Structure formats: C-alpha cells, structure tokens
PDB file of C-alpha atoms in Angstrom:
ATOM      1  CA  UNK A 538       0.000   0.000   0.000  1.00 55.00           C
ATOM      2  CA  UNK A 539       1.414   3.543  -0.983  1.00 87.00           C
ATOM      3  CA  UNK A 540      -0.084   7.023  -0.286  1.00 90.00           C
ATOM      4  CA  UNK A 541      -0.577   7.271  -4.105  1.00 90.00           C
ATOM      5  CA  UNK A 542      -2.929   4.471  -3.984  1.00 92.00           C
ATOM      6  CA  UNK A 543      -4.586   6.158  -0.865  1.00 93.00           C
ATOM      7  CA  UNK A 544      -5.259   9.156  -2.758  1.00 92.00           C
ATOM      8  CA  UNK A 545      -6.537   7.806  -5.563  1.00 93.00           C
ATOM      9  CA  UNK A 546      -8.479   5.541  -3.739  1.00 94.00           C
ATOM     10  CA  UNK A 547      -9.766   9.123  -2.184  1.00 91.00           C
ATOM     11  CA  UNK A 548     -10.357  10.465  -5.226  1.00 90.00           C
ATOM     12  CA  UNK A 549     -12.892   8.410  -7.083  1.00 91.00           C
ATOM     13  CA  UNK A 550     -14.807   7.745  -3.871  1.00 90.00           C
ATOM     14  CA  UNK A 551     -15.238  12.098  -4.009  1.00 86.00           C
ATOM     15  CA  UNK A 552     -17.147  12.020  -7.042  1.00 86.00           C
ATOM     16  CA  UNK A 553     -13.433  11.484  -9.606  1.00 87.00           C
ATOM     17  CA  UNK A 554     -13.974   8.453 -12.073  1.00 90.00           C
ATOM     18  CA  UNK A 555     -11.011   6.555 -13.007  1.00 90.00           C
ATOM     19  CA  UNK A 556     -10.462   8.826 -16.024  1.00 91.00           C
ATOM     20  CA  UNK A 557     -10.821  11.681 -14.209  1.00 91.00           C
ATOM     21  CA  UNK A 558      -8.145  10.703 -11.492  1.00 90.00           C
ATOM     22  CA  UNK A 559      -5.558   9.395 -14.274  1.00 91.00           C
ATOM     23  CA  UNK A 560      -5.863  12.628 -16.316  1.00 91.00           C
ATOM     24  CA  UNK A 561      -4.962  14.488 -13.107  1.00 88.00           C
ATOM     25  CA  UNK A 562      -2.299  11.641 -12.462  1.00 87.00           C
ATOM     26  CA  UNK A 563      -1.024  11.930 -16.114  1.00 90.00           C
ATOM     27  CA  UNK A 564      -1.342   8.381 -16.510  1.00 91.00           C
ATOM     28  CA  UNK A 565      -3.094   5.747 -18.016  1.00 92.00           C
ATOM     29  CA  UNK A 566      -6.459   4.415 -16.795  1.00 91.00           C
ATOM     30  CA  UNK A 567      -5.801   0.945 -16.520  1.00 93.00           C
ATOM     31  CA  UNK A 568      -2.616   1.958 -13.748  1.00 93.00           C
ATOM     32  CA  UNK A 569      -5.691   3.684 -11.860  1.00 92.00           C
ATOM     33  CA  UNK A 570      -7.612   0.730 -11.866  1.00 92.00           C
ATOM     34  CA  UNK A 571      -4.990  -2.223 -11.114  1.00 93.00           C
ATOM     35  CA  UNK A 572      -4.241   0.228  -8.427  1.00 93.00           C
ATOM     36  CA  UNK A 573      -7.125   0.069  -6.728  1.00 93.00           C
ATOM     37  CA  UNK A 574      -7.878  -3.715  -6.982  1.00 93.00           C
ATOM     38  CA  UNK A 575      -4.233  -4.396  -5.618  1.00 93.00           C
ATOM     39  CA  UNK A 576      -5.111  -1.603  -2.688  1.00 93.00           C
ATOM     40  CA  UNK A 577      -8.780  -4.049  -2.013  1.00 93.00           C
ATOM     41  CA  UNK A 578      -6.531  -7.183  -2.097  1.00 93.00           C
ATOM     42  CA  UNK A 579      -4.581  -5.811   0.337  1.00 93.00           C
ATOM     43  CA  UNK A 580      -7.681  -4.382   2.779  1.00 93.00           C
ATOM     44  CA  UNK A 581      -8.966  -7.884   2.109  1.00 94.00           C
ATOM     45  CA  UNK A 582     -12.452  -6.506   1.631  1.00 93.00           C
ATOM     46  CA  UNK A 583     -13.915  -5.053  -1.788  1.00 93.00           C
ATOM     47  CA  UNK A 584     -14.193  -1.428  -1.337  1.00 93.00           C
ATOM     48  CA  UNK A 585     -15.575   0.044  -4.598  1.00 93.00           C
ATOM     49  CA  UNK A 586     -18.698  -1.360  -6.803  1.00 92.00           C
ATOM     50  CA  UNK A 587     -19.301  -0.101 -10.308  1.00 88.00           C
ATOM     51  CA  UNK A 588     -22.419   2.488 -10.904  1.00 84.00           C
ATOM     52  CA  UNK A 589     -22.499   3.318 -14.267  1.00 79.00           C
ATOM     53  CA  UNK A 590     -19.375   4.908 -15.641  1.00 76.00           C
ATOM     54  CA  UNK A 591     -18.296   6.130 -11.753  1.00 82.00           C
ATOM     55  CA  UNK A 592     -17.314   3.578  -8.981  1.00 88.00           C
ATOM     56  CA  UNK A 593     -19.166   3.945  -5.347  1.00 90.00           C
ATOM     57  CA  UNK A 594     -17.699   2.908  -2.075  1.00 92.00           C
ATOM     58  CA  UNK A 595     -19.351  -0.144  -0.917  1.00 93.00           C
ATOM     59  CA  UNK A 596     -19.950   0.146   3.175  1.00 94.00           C
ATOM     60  CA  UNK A 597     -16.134  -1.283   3.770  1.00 95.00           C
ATOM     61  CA  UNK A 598     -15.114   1.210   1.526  1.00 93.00           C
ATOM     62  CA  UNK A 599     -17.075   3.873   3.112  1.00 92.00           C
ATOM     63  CA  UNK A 600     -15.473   3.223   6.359  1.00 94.00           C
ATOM     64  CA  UNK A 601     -12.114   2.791   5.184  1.00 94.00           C
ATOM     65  CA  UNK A 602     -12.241   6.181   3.392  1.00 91.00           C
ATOM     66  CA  UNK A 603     -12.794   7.757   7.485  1.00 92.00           C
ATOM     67  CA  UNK A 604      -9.303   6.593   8.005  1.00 93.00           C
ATOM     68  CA  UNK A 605      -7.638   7.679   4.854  1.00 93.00           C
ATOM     69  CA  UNK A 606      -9.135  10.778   4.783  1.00 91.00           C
ATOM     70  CA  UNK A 607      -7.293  11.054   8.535  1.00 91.00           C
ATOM     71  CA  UNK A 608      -3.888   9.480   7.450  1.00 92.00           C
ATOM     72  CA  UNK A 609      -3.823  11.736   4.426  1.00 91.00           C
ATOM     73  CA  UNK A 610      -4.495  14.880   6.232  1.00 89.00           C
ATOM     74  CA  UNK A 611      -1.848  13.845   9.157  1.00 90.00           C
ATOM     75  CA  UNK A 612       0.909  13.443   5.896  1.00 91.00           C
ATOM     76  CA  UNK A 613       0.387  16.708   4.911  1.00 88.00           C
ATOM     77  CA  UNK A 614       0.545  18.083   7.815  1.00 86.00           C
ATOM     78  CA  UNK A 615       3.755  16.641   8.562  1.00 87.00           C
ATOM     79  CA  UNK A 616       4.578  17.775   5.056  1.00 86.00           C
ATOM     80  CA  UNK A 617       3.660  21.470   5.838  1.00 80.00           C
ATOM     81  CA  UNK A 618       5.022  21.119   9.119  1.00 77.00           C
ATOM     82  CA  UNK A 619       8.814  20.215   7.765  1.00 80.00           C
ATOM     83  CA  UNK A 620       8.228  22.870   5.187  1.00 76.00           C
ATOM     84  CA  UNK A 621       7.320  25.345   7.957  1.00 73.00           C
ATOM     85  CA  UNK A 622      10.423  24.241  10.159  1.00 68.00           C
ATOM     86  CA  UNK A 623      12.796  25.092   7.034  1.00 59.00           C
ATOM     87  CA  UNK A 624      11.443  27.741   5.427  1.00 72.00           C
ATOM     88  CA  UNK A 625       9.175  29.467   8.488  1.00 75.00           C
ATOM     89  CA  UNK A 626       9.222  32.451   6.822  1.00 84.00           C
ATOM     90  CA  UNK A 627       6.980  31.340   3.698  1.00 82.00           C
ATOM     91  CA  UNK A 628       4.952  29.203   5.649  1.00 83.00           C
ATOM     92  CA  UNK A 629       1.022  29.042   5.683  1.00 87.00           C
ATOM     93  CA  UNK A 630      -1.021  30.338   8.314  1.00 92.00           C
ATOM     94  CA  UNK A 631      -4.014  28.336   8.640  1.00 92.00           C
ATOM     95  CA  UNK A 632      -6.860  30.912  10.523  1.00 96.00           C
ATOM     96  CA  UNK A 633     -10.131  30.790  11.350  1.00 95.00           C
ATOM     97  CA  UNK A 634     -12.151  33.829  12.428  1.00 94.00           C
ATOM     98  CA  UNK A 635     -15.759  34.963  12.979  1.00 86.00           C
ATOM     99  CA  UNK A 636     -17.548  36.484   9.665  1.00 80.00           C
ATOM    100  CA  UNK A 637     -17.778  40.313  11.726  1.00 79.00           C
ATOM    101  CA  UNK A 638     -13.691  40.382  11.551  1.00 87.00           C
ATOM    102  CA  UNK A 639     -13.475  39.765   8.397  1.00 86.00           C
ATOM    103  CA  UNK A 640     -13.671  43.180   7.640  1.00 83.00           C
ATOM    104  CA  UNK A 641     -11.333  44.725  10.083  1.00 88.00           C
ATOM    105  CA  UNK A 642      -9.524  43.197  12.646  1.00 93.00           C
ATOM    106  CA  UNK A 643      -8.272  40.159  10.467  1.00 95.00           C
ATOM    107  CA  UNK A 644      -6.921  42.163   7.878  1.00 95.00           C
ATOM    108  CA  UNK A 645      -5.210  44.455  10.522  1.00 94.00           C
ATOM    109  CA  UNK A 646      -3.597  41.178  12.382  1.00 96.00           C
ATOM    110  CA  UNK A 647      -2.314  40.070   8.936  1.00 96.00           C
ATOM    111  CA  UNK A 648      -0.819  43.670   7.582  1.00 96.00           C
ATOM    112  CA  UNK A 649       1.301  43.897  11.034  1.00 95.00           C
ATOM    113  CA  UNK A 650       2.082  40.314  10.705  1.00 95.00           C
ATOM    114  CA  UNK A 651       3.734  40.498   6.914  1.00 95.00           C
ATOM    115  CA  UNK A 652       5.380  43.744   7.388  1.00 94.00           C
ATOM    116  CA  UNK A 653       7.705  42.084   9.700  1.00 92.00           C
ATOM    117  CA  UNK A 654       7.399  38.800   7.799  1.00 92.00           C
ATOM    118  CA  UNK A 655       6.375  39.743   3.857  1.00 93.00           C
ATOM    119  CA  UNK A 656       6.664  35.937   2.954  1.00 91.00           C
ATOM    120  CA  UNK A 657       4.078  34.896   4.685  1.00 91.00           C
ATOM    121  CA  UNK A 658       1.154  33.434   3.486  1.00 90.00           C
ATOM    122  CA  UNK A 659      -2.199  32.063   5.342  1.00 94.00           C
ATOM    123  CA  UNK A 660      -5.473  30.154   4.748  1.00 92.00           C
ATOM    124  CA  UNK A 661      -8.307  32.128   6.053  1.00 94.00           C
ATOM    125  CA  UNK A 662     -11.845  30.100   7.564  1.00 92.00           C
ATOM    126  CA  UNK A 663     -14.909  32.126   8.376  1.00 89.00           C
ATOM    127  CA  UNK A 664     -17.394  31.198  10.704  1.00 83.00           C
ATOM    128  CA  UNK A 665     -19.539  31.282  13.475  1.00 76.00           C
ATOM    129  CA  UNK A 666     -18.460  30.745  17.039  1.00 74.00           C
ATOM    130  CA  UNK A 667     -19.589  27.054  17.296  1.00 75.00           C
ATOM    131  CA  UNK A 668     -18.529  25.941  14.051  1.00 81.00           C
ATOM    132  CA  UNK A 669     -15.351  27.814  14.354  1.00 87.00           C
ATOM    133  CA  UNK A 670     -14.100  25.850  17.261  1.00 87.00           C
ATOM    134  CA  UNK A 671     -14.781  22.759  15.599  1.00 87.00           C
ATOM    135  CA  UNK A 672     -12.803  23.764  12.517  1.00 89.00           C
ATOM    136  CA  UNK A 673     -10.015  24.289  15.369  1.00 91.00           C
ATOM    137  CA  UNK A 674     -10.458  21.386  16.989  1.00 88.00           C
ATOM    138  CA  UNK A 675     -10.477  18.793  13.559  1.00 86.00           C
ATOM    139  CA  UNK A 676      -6.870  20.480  12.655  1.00 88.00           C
ATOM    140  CA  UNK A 677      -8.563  22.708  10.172  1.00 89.00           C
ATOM    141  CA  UNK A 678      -6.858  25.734  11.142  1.00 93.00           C
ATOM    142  CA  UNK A 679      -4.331  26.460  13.881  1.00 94.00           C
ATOM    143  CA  UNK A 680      -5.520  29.742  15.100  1.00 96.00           C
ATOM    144  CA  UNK A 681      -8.833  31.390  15.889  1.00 96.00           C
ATOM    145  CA  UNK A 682      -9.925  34.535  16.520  1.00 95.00           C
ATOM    146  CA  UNK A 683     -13.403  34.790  18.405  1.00 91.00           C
ATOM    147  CA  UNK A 684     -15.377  35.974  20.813  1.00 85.00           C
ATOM    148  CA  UNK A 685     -15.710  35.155  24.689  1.00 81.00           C
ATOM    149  CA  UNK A 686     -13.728  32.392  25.918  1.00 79.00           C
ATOM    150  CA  UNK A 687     -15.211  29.459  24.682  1.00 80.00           C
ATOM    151  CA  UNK A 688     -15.829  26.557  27.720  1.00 83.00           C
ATOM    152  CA  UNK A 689     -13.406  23.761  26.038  1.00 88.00           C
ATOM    153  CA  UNK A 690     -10.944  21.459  27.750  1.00 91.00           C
ATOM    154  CA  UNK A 691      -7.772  22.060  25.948  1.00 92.00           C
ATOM    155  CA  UNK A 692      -8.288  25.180  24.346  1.00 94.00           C
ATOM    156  CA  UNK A 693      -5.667  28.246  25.226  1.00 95.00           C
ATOM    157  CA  UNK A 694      -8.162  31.329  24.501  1.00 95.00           C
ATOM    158  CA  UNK A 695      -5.737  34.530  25.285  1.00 95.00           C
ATOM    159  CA  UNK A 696      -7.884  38.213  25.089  1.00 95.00           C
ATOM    160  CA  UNK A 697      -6.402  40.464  22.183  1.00 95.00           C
ATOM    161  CA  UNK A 698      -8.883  43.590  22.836  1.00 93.00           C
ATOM    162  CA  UNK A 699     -12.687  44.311  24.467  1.00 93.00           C
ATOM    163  CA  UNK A 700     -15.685  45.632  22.058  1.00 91.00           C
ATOM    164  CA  UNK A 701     -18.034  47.827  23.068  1.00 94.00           C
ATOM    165  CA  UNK A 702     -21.684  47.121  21.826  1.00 96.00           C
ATOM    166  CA  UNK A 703     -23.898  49.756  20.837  1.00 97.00           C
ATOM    167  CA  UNK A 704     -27.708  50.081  20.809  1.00 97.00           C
ATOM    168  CA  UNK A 705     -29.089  49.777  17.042  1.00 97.00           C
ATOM    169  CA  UNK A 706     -32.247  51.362  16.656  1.00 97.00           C
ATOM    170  CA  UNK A 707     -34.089  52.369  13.106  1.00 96.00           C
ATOM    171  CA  UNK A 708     -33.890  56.071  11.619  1.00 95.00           C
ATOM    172  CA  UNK A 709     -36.244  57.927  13.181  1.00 94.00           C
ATOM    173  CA  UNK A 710     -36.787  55.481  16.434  1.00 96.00           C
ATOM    174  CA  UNK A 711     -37.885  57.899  19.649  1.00 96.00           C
ATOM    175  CA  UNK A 712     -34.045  56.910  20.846  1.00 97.00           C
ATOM    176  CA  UNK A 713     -32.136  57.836  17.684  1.00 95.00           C
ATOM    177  CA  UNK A 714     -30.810  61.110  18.660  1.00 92.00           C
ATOM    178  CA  UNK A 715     -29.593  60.378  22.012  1.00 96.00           C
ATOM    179  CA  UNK A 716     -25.937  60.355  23.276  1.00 96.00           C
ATOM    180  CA  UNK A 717     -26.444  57.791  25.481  1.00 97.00           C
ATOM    181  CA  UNK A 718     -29.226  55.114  26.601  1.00 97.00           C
ATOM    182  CA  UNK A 719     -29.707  52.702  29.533  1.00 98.00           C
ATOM    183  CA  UNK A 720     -30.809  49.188  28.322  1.00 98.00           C
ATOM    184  CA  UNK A 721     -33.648  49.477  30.080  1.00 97.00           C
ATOM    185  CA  UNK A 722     -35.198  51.850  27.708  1.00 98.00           C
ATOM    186  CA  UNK A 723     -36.115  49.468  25.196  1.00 97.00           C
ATOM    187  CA  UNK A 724     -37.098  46.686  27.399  1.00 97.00           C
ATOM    188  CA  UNK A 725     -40.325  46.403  25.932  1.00 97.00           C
ATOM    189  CA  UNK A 726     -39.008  46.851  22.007  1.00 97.00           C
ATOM    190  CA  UNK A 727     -38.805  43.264  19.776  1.00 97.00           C
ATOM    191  CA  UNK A 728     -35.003  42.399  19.770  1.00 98.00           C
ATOM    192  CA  UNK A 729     -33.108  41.555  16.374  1.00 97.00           C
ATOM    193  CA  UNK A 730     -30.604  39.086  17.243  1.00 96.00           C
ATOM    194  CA  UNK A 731     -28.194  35.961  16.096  1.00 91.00           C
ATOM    195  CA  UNK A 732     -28.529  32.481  16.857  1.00 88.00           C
ATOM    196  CA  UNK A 733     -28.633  30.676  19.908  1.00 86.00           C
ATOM    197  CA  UNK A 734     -24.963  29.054  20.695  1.00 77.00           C
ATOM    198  CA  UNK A 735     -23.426  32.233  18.855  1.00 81.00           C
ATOM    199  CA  UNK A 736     -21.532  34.105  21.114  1.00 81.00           C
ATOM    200  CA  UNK A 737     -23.157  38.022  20.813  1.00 87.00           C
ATOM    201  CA  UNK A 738     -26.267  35.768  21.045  1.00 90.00           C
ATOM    202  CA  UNK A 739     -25.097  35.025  24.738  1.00 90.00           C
ATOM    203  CA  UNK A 740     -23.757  38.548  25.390  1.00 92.00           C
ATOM    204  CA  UNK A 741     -27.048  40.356  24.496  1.00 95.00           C
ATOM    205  CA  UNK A 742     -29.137  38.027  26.513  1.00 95.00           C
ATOM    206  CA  UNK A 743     -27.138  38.643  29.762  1.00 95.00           C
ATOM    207  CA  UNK A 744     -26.993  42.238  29.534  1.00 97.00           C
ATOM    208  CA  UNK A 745     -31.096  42.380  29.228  1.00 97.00           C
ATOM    209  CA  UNK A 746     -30.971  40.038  32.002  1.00 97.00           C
ATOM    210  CA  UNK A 747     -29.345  42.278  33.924  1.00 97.00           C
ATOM    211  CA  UNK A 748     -30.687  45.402  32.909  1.00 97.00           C
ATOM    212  CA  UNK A 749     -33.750  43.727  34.228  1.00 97.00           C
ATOM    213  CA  UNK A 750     -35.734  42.231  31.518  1.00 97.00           C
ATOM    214  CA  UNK A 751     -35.586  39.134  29.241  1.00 96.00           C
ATOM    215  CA  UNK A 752     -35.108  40.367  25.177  1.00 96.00           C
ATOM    216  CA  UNK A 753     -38.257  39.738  23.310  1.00 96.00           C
ATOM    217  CA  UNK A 754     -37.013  38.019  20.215  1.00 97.00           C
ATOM    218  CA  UNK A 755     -38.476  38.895  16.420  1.00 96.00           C
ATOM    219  CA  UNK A 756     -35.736  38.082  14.568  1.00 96.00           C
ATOM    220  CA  UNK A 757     -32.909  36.116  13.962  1.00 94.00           C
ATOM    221  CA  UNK A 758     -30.264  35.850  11.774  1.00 90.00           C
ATOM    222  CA  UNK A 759     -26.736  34.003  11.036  1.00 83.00           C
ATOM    223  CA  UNK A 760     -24.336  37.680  10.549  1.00 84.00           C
ATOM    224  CA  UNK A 761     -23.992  41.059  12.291  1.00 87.00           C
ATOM    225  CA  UNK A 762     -24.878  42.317   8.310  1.00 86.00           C
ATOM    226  CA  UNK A 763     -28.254  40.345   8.006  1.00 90.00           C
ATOM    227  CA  UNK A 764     -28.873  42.065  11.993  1.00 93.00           C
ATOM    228  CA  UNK A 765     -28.255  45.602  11.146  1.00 92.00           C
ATOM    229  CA  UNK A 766     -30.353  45.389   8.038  1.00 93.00           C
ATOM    230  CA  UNK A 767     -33.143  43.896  10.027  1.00 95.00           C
ATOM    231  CA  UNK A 768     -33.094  46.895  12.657  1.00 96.00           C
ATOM    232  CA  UNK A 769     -32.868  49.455   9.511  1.00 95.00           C
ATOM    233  CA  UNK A 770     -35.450  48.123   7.991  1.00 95.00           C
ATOM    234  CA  UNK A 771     -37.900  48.969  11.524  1.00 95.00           C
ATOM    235  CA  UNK A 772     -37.763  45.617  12.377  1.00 96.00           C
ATOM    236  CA  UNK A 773     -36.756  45.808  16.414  1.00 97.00           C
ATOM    237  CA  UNK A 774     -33.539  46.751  18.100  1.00 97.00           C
ATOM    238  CA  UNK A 775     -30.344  44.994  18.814  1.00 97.00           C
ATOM    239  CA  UNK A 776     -26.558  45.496  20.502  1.00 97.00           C
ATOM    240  CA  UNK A 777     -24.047  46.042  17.551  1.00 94.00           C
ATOM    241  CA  UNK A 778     -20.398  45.956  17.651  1.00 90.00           C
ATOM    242  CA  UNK A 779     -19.199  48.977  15.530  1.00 82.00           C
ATOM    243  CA  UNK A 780     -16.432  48.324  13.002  1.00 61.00           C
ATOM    244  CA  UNK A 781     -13.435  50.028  14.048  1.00 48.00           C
ATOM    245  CA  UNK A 782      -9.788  50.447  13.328  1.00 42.00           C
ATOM    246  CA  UNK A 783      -7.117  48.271  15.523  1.00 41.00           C
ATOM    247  CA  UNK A 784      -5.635  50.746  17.501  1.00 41.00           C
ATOM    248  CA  UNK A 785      -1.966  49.320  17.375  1.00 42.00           C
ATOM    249  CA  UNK A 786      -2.050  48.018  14.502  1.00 41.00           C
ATOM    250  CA  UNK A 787      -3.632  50.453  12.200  1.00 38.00           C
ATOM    251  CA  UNK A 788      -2.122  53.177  13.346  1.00 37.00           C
ATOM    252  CA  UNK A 789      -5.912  55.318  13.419  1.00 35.00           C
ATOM    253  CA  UNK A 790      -8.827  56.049  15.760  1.00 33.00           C
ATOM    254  CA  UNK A 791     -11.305  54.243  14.549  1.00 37.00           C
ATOM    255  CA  UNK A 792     -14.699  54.862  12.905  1.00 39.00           C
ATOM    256  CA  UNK A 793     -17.692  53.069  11.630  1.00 40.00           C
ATOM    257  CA  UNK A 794     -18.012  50.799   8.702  1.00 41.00           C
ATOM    258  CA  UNK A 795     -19.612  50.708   5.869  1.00 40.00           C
ATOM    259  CA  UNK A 796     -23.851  50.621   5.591  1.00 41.00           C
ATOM    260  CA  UNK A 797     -23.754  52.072   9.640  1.00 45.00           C
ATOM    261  CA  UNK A 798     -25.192  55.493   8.845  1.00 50.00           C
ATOM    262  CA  UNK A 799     -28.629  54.527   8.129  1.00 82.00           C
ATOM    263  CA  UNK A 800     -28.730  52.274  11.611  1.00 92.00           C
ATOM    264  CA  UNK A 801     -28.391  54.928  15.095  1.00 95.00           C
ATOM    265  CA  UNK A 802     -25.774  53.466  17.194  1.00 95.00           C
ATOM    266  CA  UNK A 803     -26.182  54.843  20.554  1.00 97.00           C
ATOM    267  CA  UNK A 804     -23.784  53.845  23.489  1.00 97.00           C
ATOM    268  CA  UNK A 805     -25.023  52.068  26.386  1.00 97.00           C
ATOM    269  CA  UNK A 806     -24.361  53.387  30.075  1.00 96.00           C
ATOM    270  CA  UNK A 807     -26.127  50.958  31.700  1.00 96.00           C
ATOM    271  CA  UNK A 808     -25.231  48.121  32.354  1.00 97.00           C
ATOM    272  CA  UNK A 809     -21.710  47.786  30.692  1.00 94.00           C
ATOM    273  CA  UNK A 810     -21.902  46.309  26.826  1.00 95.00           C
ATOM    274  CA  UNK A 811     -18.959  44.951  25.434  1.00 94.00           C
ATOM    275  CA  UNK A 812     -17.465  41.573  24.146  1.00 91.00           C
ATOM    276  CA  UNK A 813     -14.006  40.235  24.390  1.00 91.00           C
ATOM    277  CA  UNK A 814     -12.086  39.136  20.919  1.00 93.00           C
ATOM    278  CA  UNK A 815      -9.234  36.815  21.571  1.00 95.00           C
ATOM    279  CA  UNK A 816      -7.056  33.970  19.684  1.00 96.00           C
ATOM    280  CA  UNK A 817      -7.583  30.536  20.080  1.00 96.00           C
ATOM    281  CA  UNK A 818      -5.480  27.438  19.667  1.00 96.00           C
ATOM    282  CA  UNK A 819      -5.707  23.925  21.234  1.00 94.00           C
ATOM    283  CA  UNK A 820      -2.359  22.852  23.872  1.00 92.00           C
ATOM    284  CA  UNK A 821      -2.358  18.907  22.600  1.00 88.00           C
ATOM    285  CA  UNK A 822      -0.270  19.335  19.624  1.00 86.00           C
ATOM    286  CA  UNK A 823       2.344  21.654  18.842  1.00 87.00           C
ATOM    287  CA  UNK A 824       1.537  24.788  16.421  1.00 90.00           C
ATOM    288  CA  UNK A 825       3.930  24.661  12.988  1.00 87.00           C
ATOM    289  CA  UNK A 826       6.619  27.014  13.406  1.00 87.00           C
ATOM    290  CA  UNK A 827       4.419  29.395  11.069  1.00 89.00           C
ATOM    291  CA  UNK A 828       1.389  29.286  12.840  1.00 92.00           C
ATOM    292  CA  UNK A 829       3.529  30.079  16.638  1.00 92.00           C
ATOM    293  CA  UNK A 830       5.437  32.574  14.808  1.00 92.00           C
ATOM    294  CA  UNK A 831       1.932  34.533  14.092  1.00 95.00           C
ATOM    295  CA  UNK A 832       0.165  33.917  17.179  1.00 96.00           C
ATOM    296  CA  UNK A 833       3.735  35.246  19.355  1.00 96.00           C
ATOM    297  CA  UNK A 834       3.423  38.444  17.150  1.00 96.00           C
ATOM    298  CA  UNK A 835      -0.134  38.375  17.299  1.00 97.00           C
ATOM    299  CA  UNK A 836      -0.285  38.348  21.259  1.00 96.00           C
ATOM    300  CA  UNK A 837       2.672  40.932  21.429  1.00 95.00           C
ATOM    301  CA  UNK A 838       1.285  43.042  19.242  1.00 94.00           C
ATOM    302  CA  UNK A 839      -2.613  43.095  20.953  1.00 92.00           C
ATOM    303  CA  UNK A 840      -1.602  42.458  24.675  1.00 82.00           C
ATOM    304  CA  UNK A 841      -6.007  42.747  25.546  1.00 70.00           C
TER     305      UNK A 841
END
C-alpha cells in the first residue's frame, strides 16, 4: 500500500472516475484501476462497486475512506510542518475567524504580521463561534480569533482587545438622537438578534438580564450584516459591535463601517456592553513554526 494508492483511492470515492483521477495523475487508466484492486486485495475486503461509468464505495469502503481521509491529512501536515520548520518564513497560516472580523480586525492582524514577515502566506476560515471551534479542533486551522472564551478542555483562549456594543435602533426610532441610553429603555421593544450558541447571542441576553428584563425576540439571523439590516429596515432593536480600526495596529482612531449610517448606534451606560475578541489554539499538539510565529506576534502586538 502507498499514499498514491490512498489518494486515488480518495479520489474516485469524491465524485473522480477513473479517467478523471488518471488525467490528473497523467497516466493511463488501466494503472488507476490495477491500483485500486491491488489496494482491495490488500484491505482484504472489496471497497468500490461499479455504478455506471463512476465507482461507489461499498460500506467497507465507506469506512475505510474515514481513516484515509485522517492518514492523508496527518501526511500533509507533517509535510507542511517540515516545510514550515525550514522555510518558516513562507509558511502558511491556517486561521479561522468569525464572519464580523473579516472586515477589520483580520486584515489588521495580517498587515502587522507580513510587514515584519512579507513571505508569509495564510489560509483564512470564516465562521460562526460554534462551528469555528470545531474547525479548530479537527486540525482545520491552527488559530482562531473569536469571541468570549469558549468553555473547552484544551483550548488556550488569550484576550487580544474588548468591544463595546452599541444600541441599534431604526432612523427615526424615539431613541435615535440620544448620546447615550440605559438598556432598560427598550425593554419592551422586539429584539433583532443571532442564533442561539453564537456568542453576541449570549452577550445580548445577559446584559437584558441584567438590565432587568428578558429580550423579546423577532428576529434572527446568522451575521452582524443580516442584523443591522433587520433593525434598519424597523424591524426591532439589537446590541451592535461597531467596526473600528485596531488601535496598534492600524495606526488610526477608529470609525464606523460601511452601511452604519442609516442604523443609530447609541452607546449604552447601563449596564456595561462589550465583548471580548481573543485567539484561540488547542495545547495537545504543537503549532507549525508558522502558525507560533503569528500567534507570538499576534499576542505581542494586541496584549487585551
């Protein structure tokens, strides 16, 4: 058994036919094949069945491919890993990070990165909180930048700066010209908010809670975007972060993003609305030298 065989073997259980995968291999079709039956001999179970011109896994082959799939990705890790030890410099970053930091933070924590280190490169993940730790957890990505602390045995979650959350109300809303508002104020107003098991989810419903009231929820959506739209749009009020600028990093104050002007954000003075952002990484296996050499700069750079 050789890795090729493993891949190929991969391959044509993804969707590939044999044609496909020798094309790509730049060899003949019948190598492919006599491939494969030598790699079944050797499982000592048939793994693929013919469906028309494709071949499907048969169940053995279905639960052989869970393994492959996992010594295939260790490989290449090990690959990337010696490539990263010898050349740490050029090596890829793989990070995760929730969908509202796509827009600033992330690109801020990447600029200051390859200023000091222009060779690096990085594969970037978006999603949401829950998701995202799984990513981290399956070896996806190294590093992830999220919200609050996430509860998870294993994970290192160090803070790199606190949000503050602002009151989104629509044009024209009885608040919308205020400097300032206490939660309270809109205890009775329908709330616009994201899913349960995101993290702002969590952070809104604690500071209703203790501003005294539960949230009475109209809406819900998967992205800060879909929320503000929702609130523009009349549709209830929620707590927003505000995009800013990093204030290290950037080298600028701040200000808000883009589509913000039609949505009021007001600050809150009572009780306190923020949210932590921090990086994430699991302690059970070491982080490729390019991966450590980020999160050190990252951590230096945004001591939280």
């Amino acid at each position: 058994m050789d890795l090729q065989a493993l891949r190929w073997f991969q391959a044509v259980v993804g969707g590939e036919t044999v044609t496909e995968t020798a094309r790509r291999a730049n060899i003949t079709q019948p190598v492919v094949t006599r491939t494969l039956a030598r790699l079944e001999k050797e499982v000592g179970a048939p793994l693929l069945h013919r469906n028309g011109r494709r071949l499907q896994p048969t169940p053995a082959g279905r639960l052989f491919k869970e393994y492959v799939d996992t010594v295939l990705a260790r490989w290449d890790d090990g690959l990337r890993a010696v490539s990263d030890f010898v050349a740490p410099d050029t090596g890829v970053v793989p990070l995760g990070f929730m969908h509202t930091y796509g827009t600033w933070l992330v690109p801020e924590l990447i600029s200051g990165y390859c200023r000091v280190r222009p060779g690096a490169r990085f594969d970037l993940r978006q999603d949401a909180d829950p998701a995202l730790i799984d990513t981290l957890r399956a070896g996806v990505v190294d590093l992830a930048v999220t919200g609050p602390a996430p509860d998870v045995p294993g994970l290192r979650w160090r803070p790199l700066l606190t949000e503050p959350l602002l009151l989104a109300v629509p044009p024209g809303h009885r608040l919308a010209g205020r400097q300032d508002v206490r939660l309270a104020e809109v205890a009775d107003e329908p709330f616009v908010v994201l899913r349960t098991g995101m993290g702002l989810r969590t952070i809104v419903a604690e500071a209703c809670r203790e501003a005294g009231f539960e949230p009475r929820i109209a809406f819900e959506g998967d992205e800060v975007a879909t929320l503000r739209g929702l609130v523009g749009s009349g549709l209830g009020v929620s707590l927003l972060p505000r995009q800013q600028q990093a204030p290290q990093e950037a080298g600028g104050t701040g200000g808000a993003g883009q589509g913000e002007a039609a949505v009021p954000l007001i600050p809150v003075t009572s009780p306190e609305c923020t949210r932590q952002i921090g990086l994430a990484w699991f302690t059970d296996r070491p982080l490729p030298p390019a991966s450590r050499a980020f999160r050190d700069h990252v951590l230096r750079a945004w001591p939280g």
